[in-house]
PDB file of C-alpha atoms in Angstrom:
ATOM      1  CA  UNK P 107      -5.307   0.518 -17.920  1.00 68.00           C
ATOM      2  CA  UNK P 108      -5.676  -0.839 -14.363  1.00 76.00           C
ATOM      3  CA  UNK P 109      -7.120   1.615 -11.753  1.00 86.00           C
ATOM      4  CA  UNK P 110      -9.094   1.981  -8.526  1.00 92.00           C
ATOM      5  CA  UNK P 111     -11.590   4.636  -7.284  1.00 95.00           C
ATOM      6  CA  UNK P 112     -12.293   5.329  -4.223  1.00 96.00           C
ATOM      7  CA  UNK P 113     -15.428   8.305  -4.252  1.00 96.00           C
ATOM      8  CA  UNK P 114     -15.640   9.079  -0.939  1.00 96.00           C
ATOM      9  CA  UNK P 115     -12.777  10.897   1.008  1.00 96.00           C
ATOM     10  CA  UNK P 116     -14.418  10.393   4.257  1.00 97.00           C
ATOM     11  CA  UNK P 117     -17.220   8.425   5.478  1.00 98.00           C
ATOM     12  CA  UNK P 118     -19.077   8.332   9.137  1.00 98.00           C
ATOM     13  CA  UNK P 119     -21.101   6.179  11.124  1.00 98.00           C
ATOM     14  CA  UNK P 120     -21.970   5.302  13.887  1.00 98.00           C
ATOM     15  CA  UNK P 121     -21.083   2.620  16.422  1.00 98.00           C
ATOM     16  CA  UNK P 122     -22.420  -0.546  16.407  1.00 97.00           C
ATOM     17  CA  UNK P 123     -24.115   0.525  12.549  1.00 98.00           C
ATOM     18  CA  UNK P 124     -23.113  -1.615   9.243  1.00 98.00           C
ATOM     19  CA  UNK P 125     -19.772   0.134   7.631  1.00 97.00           C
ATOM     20  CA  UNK P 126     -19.432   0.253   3.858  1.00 98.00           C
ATOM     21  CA  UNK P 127     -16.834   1.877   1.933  1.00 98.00           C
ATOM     22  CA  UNK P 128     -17.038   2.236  -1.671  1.00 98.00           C
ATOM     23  CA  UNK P 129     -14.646   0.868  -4.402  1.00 97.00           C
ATOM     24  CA  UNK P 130     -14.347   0.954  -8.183  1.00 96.00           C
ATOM     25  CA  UNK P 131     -11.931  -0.497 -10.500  1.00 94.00           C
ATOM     26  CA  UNK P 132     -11.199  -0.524 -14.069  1.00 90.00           C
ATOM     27  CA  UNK P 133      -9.016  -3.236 -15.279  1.00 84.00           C
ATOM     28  CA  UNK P 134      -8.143  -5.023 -18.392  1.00 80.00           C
ATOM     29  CA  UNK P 135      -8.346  -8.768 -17.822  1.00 79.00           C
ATOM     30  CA  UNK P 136      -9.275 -10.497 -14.815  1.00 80.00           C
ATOM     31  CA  UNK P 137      -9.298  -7.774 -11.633  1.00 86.00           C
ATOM     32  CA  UNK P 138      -7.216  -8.511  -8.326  1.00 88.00           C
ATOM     33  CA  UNK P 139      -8.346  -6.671  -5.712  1.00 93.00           C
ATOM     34  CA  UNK P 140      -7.020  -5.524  -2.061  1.00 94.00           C
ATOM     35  CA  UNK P 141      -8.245  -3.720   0.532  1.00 97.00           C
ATOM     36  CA  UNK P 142      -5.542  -1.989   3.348  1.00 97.00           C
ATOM     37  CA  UNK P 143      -6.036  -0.448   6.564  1.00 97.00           C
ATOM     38  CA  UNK P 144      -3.791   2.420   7.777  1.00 96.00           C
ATOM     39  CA  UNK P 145      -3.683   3.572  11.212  1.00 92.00           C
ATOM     40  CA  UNK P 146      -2.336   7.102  12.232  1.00 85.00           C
ATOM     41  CA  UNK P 147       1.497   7.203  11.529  1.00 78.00           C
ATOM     42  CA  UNK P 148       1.656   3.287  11.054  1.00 82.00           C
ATOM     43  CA  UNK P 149       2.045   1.796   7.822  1.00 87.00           C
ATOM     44  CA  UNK P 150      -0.465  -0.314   5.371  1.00 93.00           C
ATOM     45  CA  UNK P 151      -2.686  -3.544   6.875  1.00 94.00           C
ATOM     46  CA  UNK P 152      -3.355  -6.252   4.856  1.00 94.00           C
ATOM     47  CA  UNK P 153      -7.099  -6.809   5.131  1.00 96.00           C
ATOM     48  CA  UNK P 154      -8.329  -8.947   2.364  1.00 95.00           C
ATOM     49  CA  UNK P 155      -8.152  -9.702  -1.210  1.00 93.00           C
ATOM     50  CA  UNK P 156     -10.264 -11.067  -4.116  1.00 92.00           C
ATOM     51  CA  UNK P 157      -8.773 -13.097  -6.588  1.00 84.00           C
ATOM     52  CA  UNK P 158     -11.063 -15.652  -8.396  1.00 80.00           C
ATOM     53  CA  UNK P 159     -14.499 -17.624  -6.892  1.00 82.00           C
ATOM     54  CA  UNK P 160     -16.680 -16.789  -3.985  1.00 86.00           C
ATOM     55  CA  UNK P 161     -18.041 -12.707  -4.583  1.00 92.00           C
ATOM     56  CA  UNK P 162     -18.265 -12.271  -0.800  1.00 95.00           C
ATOM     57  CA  UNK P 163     -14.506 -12.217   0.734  1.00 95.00           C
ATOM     58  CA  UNK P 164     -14.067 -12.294   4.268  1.00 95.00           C
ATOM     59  CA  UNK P 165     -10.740 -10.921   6.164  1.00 94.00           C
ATOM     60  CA  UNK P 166      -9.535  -9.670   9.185  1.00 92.00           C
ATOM     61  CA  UNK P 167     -11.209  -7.839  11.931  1.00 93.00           C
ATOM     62  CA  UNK P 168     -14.866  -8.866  10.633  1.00 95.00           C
ATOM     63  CA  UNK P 169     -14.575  -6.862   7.494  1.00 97.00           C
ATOM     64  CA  UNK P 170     -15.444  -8.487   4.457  1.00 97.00           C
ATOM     65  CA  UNK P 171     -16.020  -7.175   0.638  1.00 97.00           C
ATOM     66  CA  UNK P 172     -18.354  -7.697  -2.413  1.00 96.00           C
ATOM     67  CA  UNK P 173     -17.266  -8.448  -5.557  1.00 95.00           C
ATOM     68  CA  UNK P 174     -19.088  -7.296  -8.276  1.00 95.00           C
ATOM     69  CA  UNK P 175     -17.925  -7.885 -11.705  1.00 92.00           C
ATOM     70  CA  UNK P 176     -21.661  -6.091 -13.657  1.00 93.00           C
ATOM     71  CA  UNK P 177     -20.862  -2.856 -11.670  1.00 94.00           C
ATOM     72  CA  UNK P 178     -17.083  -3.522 -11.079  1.00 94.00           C
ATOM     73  CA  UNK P 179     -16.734  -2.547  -7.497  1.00 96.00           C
ATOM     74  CA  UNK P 180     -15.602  -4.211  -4.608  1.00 97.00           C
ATOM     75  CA  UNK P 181     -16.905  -2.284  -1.680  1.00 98.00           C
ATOM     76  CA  UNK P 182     -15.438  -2.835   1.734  1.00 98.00           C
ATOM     77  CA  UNK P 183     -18.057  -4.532   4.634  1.00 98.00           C
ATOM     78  CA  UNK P 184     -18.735  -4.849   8.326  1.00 98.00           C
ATOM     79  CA  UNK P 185     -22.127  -5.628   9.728  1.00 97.00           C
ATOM     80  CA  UNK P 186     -21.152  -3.501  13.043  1.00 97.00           C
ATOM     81  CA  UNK P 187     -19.072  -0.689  13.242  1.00 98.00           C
ATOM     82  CA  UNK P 188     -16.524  -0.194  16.332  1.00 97.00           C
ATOM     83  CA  UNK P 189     -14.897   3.143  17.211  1.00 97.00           C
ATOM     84  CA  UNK P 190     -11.472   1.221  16.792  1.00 95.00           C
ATOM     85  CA  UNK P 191     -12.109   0.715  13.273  1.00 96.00           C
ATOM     86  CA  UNK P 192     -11.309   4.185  12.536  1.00 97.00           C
ATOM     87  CA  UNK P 193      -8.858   4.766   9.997  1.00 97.00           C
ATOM     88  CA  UNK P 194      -8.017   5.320   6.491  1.00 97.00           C
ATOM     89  CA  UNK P 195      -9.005   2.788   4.048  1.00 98.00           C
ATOM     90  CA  UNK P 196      -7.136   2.200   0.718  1.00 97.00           C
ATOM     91  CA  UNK P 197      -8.307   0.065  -2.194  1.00 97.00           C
ATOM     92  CA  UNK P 198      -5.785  -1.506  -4.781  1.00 94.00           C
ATOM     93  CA  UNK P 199      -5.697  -3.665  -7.802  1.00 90.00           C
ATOM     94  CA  UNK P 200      -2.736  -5.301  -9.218  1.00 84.00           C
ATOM     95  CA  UNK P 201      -0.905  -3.390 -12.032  1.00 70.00           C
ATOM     96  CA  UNK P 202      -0.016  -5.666 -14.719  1.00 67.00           C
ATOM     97  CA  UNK P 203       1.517  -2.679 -16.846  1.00 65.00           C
ATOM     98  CA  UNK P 204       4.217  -2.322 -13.750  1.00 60.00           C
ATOM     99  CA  UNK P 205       4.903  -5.713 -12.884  1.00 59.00           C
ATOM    100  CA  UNK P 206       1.957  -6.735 -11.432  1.00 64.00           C
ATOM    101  CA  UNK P 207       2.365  -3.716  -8.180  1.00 79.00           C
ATOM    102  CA  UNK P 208      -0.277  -2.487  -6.280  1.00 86.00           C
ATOM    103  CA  UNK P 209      -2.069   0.479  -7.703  1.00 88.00           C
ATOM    104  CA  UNK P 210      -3.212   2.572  -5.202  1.00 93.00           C
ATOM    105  CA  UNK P 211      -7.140   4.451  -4.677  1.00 94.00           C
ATOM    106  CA  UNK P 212      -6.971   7.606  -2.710  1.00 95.00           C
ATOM    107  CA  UNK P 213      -7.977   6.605   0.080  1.00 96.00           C
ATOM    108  CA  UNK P 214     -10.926   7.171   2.596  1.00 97.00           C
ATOM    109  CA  UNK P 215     -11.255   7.995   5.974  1.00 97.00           C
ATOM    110  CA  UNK P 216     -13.629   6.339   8.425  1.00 97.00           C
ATOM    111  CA  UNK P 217     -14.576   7.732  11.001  1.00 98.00           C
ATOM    112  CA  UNK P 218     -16.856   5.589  13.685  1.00 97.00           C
ATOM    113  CA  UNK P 219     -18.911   7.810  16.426  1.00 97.00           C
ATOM    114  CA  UNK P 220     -19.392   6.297  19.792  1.00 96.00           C
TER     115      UNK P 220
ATOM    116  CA  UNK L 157       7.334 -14.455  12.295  1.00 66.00           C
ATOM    117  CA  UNK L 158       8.889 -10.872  12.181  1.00 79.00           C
ATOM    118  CA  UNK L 159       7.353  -8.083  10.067  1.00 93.00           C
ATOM    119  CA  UNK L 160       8.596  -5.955   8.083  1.00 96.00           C
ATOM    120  CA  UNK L 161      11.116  -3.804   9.663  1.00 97.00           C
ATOM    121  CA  UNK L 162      11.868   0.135   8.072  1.00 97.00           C
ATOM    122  CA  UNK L 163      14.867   2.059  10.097  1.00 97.00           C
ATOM    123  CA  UNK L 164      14.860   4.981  10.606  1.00 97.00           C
ATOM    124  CA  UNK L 165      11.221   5.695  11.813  1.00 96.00           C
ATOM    125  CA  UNK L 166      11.777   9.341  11.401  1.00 96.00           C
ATOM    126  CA  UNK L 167      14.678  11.115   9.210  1.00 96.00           C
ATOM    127  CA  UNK L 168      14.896  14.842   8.952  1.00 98.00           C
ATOM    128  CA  UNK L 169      17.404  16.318   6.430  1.00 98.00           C
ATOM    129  CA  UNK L 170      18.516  19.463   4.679  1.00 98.00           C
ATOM    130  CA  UNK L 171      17.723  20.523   1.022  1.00 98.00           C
ATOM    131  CA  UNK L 172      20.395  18.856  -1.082  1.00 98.00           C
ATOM    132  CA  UNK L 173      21.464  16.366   1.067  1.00 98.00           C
ATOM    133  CA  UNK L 174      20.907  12.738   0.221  1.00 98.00           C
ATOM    134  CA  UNK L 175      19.504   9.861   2.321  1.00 98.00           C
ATOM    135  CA  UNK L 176      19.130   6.398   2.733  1.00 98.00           C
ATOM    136  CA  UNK L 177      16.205   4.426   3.821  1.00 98.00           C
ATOM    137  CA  UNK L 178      16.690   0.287   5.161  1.00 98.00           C
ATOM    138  CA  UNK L 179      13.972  -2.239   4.655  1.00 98.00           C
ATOM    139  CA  UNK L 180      14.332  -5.748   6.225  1.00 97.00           C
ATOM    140  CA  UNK L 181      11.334  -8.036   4.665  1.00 96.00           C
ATOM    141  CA  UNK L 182       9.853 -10.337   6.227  1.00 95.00           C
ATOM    142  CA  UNK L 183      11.923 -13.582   6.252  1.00 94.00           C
ATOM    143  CA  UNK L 184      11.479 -16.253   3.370  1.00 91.00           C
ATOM    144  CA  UNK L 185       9.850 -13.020   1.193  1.00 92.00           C
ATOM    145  CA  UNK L 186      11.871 -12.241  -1.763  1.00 91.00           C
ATOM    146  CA  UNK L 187      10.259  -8.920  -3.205  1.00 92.00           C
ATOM    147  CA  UNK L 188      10.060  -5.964  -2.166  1.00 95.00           C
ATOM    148  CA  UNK L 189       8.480  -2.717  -3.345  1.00 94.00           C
ATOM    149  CA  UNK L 190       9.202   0.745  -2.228  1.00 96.00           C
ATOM    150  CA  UNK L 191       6.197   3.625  -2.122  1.00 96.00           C
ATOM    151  CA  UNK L 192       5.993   7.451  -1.346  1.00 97.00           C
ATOM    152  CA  UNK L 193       2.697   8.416   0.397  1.00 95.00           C
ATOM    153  CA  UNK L 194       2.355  12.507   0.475  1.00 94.00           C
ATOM    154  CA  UNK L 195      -1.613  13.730   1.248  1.00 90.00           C
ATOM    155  CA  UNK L 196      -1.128  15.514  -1.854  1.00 86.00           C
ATOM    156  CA  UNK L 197      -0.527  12.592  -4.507  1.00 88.00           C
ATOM    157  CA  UNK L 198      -1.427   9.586  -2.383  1.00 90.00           C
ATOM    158  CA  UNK L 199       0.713   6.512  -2.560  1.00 93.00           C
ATOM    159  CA  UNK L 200       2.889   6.137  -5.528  1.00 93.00           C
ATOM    160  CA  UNK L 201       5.072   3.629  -6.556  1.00 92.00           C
ATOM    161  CA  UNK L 202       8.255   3.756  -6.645  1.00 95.00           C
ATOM    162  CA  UNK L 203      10.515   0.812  -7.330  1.00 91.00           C
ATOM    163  CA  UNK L 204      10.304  -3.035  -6.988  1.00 92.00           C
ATOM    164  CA  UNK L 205      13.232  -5.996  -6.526  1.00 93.00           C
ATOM    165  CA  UNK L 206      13.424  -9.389  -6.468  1.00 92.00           C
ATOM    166  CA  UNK L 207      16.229 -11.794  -6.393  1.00 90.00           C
ATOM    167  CA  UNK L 208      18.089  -8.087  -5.977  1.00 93.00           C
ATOM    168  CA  UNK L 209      17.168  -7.615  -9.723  1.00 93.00           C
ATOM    169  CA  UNK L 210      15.188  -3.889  -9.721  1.00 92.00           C
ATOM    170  CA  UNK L 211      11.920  -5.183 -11.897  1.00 89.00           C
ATOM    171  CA  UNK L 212      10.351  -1.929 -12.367  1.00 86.00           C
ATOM    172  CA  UNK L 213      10.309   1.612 -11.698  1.00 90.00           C
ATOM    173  CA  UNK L 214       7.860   4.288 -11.063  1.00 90.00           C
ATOM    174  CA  UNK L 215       7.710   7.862 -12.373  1.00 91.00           C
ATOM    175  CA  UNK L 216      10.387   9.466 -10.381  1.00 95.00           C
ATOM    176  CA  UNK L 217      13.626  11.272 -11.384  1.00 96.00           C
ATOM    177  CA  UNK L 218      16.677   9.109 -10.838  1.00 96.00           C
ATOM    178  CA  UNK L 219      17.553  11.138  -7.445  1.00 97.00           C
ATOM    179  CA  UNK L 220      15.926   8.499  -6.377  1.00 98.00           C
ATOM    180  CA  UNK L 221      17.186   4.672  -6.535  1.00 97.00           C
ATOM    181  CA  UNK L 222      17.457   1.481  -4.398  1.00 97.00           C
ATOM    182  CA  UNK L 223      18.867  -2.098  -4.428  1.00 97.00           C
ATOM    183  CA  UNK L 224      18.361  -5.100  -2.945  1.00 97.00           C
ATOM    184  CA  UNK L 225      20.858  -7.361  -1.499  1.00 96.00           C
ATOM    185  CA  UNK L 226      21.741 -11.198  -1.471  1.00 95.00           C
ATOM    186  CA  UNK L 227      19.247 -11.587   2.377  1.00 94.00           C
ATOM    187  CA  UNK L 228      16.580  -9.646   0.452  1.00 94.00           C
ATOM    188  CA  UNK L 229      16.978  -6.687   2.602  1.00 97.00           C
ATOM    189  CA  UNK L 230      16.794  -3.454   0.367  1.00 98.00           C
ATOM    190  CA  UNK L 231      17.900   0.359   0.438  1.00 98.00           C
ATOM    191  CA  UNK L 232      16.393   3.060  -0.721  1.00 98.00           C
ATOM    192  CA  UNK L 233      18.286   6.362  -1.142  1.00 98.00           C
ATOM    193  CA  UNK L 234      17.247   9.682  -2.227  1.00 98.00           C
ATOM    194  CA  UNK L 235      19.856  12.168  -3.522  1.00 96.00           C
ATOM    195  CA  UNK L 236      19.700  16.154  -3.597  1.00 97.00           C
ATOM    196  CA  UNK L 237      16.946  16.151  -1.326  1.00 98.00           C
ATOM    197  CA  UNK L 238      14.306  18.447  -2.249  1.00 98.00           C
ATOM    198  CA  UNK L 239      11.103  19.778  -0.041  1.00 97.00           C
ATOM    199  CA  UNK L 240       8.803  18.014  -1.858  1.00 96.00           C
ATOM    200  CA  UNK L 241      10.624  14.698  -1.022  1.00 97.00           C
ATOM    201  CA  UNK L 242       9.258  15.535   2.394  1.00 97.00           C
ATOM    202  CA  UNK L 243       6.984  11.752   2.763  1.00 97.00           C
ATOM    203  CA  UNK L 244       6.192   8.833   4.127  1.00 96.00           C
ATOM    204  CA  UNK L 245       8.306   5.981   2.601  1.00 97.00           C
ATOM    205  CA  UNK L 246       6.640   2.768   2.697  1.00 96.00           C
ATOM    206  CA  UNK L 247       8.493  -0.761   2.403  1.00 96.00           C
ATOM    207  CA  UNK L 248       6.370  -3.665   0.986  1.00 95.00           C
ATOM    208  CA  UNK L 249       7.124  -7.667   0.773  1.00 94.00           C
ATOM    209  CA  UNK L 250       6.023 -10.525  -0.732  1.00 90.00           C
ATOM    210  CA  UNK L 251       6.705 -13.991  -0.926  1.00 86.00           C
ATOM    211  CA  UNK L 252       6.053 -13.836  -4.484  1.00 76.00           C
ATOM    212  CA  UNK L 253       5.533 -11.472  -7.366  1.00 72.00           C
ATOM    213  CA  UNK L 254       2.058 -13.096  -8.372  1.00 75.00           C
ATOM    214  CA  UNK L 255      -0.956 -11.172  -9.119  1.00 72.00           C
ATOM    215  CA  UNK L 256      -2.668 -13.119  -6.489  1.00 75.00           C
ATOM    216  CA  UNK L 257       0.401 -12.321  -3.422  1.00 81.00           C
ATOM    217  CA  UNK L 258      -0.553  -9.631  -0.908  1.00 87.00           C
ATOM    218  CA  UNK L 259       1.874  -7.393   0.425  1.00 90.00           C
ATOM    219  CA  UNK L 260       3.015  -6.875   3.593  1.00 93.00           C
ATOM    220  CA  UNK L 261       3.895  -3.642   4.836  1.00 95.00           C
ATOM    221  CA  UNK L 262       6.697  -1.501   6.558  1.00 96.00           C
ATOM    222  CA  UNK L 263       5.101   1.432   9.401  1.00 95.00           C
ATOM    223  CA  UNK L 264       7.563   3.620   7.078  1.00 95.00           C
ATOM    224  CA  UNK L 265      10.063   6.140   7.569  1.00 97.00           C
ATOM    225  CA  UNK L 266       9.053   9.497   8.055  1.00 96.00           C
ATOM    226  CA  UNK L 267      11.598  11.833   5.923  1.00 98.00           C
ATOM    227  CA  UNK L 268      11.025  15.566   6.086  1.00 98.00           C
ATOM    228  CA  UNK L 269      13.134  18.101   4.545  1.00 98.00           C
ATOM    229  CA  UNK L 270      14.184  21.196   5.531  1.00 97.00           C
TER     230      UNK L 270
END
């Protein structure tokens, strides 16, 4: 059964500190992964995905995201946090037992401190 | 290049009415997906086209259904509203239905019933 974890609801740091936030999947096969930003009343960003090669993905706004297949998790990356960055994170992985859509983690909310 | 486009923004509507909720993809994208996002359950899936063929459907009652049309532009609608329809209804589209294809979303329509 595909699914994501995300085990952190919310997560804070500080401007201008490195930003991770936390992913784990469970899939059957090969995993494809997303990351999605959300700003307040807006609707889902595309930030970056991992489908096959490089572990280290790189995507919009400076974030980037391990891959790592031993402790399957794909934990979301920026080397320096900006206040604008605040938001509320979402992890995915494709479904393949619905068609190959988007199966949703819970979510967490970053919150960066000036 | 145009994004996705969800009309209304906001919808509010009376217990046991019914609604309907527009999504225009973004052009040249062939599938789209439909999701409810309540802070209670999270994002959910809740239906999927392509070619206006529904591929696959989520765990919801059959008050709720959707199409798609020859442009790719879909509908959802909602029927005998209930409170706990009250959600943010989030349009996706992709060019294609690949494991590999992001999505792009919708900023949603914000449906609250009364």
């Amino acid at each position: 059964a595909q699914s994501v974890a995300q085990p952190e609801d919310q997560v804070n740091v500080a401007e201008g500190n490195p930003l991770t936030v936390k992913c784990t999947y469970s899939v059957s096969g090969n995993p494809y992964l997303f990351w999605y930003v959300q700003y307040p009343n807006r609707g889902l960003q595309f930030l970056l995905k991992y489908i096959t090669g490089d572990n280290l993905v790189k995507g919009s706004y400076g974030f980037e995201a391990e891959f790592n297949k031993s402790q399957t998790s794909f934990h979301l990356k920026k080397p320096s946090a900006l206040v604008s960055d605040s938001a509320l994170y979402f992890c995915a992985v494709r479904d393949m037992r619905k068609a190959n859509n988007l199966f949703f983690g819970t979510g967490t909310r970053l919150t960066v401190i000036p | 290049k145009a994004g996705v486009t969800q009309t209304p923004r906001y919808l509010i509507k009376t217990r046991g009415q019914q609604v309907t909720l527009s999504c225009s993809p973004i052009s040249g994208h062939r599938s789209v997906s439909w999701y409810q996002q309540t802070p209670g359950q999270g994002l959910q899936f809740l239906f999927e086209y392509f070619s206006e063929t529904q591929r696959n459907k989520g765990n919801f009652p059959g008050r709720f259904s959707g199409r798609q049309f020859s442009n790719s532009r879909s509908e959802m609608n909602v029927s005998t509203l209930e409170l706990g329809d009250s959600a943010l209804y989030l349009c996706a589209s992709s060019q294609k239905t690949d494991m590999n294809t992001e999505a792009f979303f919708g900023q949603g329509t914000r449906l609250t019933v009364v």
